[in-house]
Tab-separated table of C-alpha atoms and ligand atoms in Angstrom:
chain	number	residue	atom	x	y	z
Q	1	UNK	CA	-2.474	-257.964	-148.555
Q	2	UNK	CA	-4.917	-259.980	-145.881
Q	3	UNK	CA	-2.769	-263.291	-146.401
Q	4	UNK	CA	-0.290	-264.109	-143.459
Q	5	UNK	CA	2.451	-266.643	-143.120
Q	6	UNK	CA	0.291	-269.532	-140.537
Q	7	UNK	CA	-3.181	-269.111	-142.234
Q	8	UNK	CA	-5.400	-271.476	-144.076
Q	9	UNK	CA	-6.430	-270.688	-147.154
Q	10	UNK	CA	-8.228	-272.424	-150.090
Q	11	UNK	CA	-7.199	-271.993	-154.051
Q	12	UNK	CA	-9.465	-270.973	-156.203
Q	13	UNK	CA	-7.532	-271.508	-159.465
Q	14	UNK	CA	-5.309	-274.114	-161.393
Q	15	UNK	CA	-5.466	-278.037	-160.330
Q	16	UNK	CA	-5.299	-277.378	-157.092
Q	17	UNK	CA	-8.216	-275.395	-156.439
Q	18	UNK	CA	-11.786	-276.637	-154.270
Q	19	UNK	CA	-9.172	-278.976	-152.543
Q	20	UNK	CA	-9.483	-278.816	-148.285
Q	21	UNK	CA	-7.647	-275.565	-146.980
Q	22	UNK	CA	-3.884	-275.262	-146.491
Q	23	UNK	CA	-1.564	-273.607	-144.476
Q	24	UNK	CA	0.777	-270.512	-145.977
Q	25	UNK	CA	3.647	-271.467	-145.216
Q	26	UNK	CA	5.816	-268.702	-146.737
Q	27	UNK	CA	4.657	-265.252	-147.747
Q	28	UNK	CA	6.776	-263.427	-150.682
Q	29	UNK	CA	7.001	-259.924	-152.816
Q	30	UNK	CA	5.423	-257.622	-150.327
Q	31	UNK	CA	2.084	-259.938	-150.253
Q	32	UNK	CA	1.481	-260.192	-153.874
Q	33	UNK	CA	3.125	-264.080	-153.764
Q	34	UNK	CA	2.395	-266.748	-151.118
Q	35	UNK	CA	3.796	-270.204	-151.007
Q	36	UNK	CA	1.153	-273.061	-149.944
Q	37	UNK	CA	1.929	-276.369	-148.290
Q	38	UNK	CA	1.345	-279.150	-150.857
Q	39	UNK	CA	-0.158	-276.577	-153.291
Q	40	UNK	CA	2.258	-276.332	-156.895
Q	41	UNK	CA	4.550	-278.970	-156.382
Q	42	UNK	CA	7.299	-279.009	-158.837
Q	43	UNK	CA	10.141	-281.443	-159.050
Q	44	UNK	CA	13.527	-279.350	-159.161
Q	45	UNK	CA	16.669	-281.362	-160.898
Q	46	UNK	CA	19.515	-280.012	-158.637
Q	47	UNK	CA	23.280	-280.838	-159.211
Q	48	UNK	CA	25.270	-282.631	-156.546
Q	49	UNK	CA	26.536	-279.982	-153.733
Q	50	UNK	CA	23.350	-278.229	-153.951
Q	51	UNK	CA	22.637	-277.429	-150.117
Q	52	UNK	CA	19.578	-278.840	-149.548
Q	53	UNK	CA	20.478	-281.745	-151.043
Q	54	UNK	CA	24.300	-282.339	-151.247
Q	55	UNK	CA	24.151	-285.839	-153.200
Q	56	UNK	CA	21.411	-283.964	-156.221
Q	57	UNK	CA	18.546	-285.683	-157.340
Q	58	UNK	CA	15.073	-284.366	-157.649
Q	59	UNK	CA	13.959	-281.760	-155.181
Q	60	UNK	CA	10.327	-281.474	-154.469
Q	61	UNK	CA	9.718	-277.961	-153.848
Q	62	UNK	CA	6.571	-276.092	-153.415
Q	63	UNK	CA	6.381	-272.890	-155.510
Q	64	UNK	CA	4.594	-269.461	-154.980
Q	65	UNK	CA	1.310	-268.627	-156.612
Q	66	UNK	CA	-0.048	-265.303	-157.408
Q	67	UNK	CA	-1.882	-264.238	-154.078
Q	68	UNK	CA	-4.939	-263.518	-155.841
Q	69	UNK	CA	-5.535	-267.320	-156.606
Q	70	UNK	CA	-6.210	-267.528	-152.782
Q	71	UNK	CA	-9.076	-267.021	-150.786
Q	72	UNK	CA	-8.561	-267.127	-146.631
Q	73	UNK	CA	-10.232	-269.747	-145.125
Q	74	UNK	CA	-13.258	-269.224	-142.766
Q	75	UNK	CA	-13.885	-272.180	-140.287
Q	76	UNK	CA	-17.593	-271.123	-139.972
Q	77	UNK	CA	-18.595	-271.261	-143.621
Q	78	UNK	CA	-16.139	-273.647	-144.707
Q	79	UNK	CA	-15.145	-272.433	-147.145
Q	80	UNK	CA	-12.805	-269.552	-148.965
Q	81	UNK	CA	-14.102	-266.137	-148.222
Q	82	UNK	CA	-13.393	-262.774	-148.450
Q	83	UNK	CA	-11.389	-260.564	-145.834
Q	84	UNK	CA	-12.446	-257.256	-144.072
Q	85	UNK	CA	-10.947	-255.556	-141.809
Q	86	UNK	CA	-12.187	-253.855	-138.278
Q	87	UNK	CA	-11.102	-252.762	-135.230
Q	88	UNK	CA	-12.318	-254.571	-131.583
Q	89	UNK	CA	-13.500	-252.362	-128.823
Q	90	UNK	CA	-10.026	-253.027	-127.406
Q	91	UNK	CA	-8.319	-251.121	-129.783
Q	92	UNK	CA	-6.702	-254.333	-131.794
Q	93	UNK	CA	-7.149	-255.022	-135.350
Q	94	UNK	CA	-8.619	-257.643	-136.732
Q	95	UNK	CA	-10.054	-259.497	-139.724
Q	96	UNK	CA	-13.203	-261.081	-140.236
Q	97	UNK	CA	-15.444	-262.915	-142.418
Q	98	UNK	CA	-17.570	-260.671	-144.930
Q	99	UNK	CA	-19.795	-263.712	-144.995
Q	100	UNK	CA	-20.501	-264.505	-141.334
Q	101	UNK	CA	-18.476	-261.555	-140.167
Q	102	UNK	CA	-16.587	-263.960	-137.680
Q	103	UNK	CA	-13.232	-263.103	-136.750
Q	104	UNK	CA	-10.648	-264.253	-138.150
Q	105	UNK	CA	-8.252	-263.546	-135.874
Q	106	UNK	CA	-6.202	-259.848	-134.912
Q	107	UNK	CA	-3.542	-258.815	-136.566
Q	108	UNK	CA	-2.155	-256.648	-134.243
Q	109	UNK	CA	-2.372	-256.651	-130.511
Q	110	UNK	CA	-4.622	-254.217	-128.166
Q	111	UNK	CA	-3.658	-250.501	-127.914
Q	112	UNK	CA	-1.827	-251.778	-124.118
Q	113	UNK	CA	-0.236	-254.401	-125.275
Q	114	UNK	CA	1.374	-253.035	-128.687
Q	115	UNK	CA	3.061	-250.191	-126.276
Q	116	UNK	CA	4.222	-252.673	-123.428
Q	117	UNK	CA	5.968	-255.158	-126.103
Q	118	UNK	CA	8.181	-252.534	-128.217
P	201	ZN	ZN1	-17.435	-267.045	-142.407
């Protein structure tokens, strides 16, 4: 899947969707689920001695949405777009923008580099 922990992306679906872009903040099931700051807030009744919040109450938790309700976020078009991938001349991959075909940043590092760090 094109959606990394760190990017901005924009929902398409539900009541959160057309809203400004937001940050993935977790990544889950291989891809398939991704957890979005501020997107699917649910209040969680915990029990006292829960640990992340040892006196209970109300927990407000973000949940994961289906990773097709996303679209990556492309700073050029502002908006959510879809994802290809290429190589650079370098030898790193990266996406881009099937729209503008800006970069969205690489995914993994320059044929050097990727030898020199493992
Ligand atoms: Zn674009």
């Amino acid at each position: 899947m094109k959606i990394r922990r760190g990017d901005s992306v924009v929902i398409t679906t539900g009541e959160d969707a057309a809203q400004a872009p937001r940050r993935v903040t977790q990544v889950l099931d291989g891809g398939r689920k991704v957890v979005v700051e501020g997107a699917n807030r649910v209040l969680k009744h915990v029990r006292r001695g829960h640990p992340k919040s040892p006196q209970g109450g109300r927990l407000n938790l973000e949940m994961p949405i289906d990773s097709s309700n996303v679209m990556l976020y492309c700073g050029a078009c502002s908006r959510g777009v879809r994802v290809g991938y290429r190589y650079s001349d370098d030898g790193a991959k990266e996406r881009f923008c099937r729209s503008c075909s800006q970069s969205l940043g690489a995914v993994s590092p320059a044929k050097e580099s990727r030898a020199a760090k493992s």
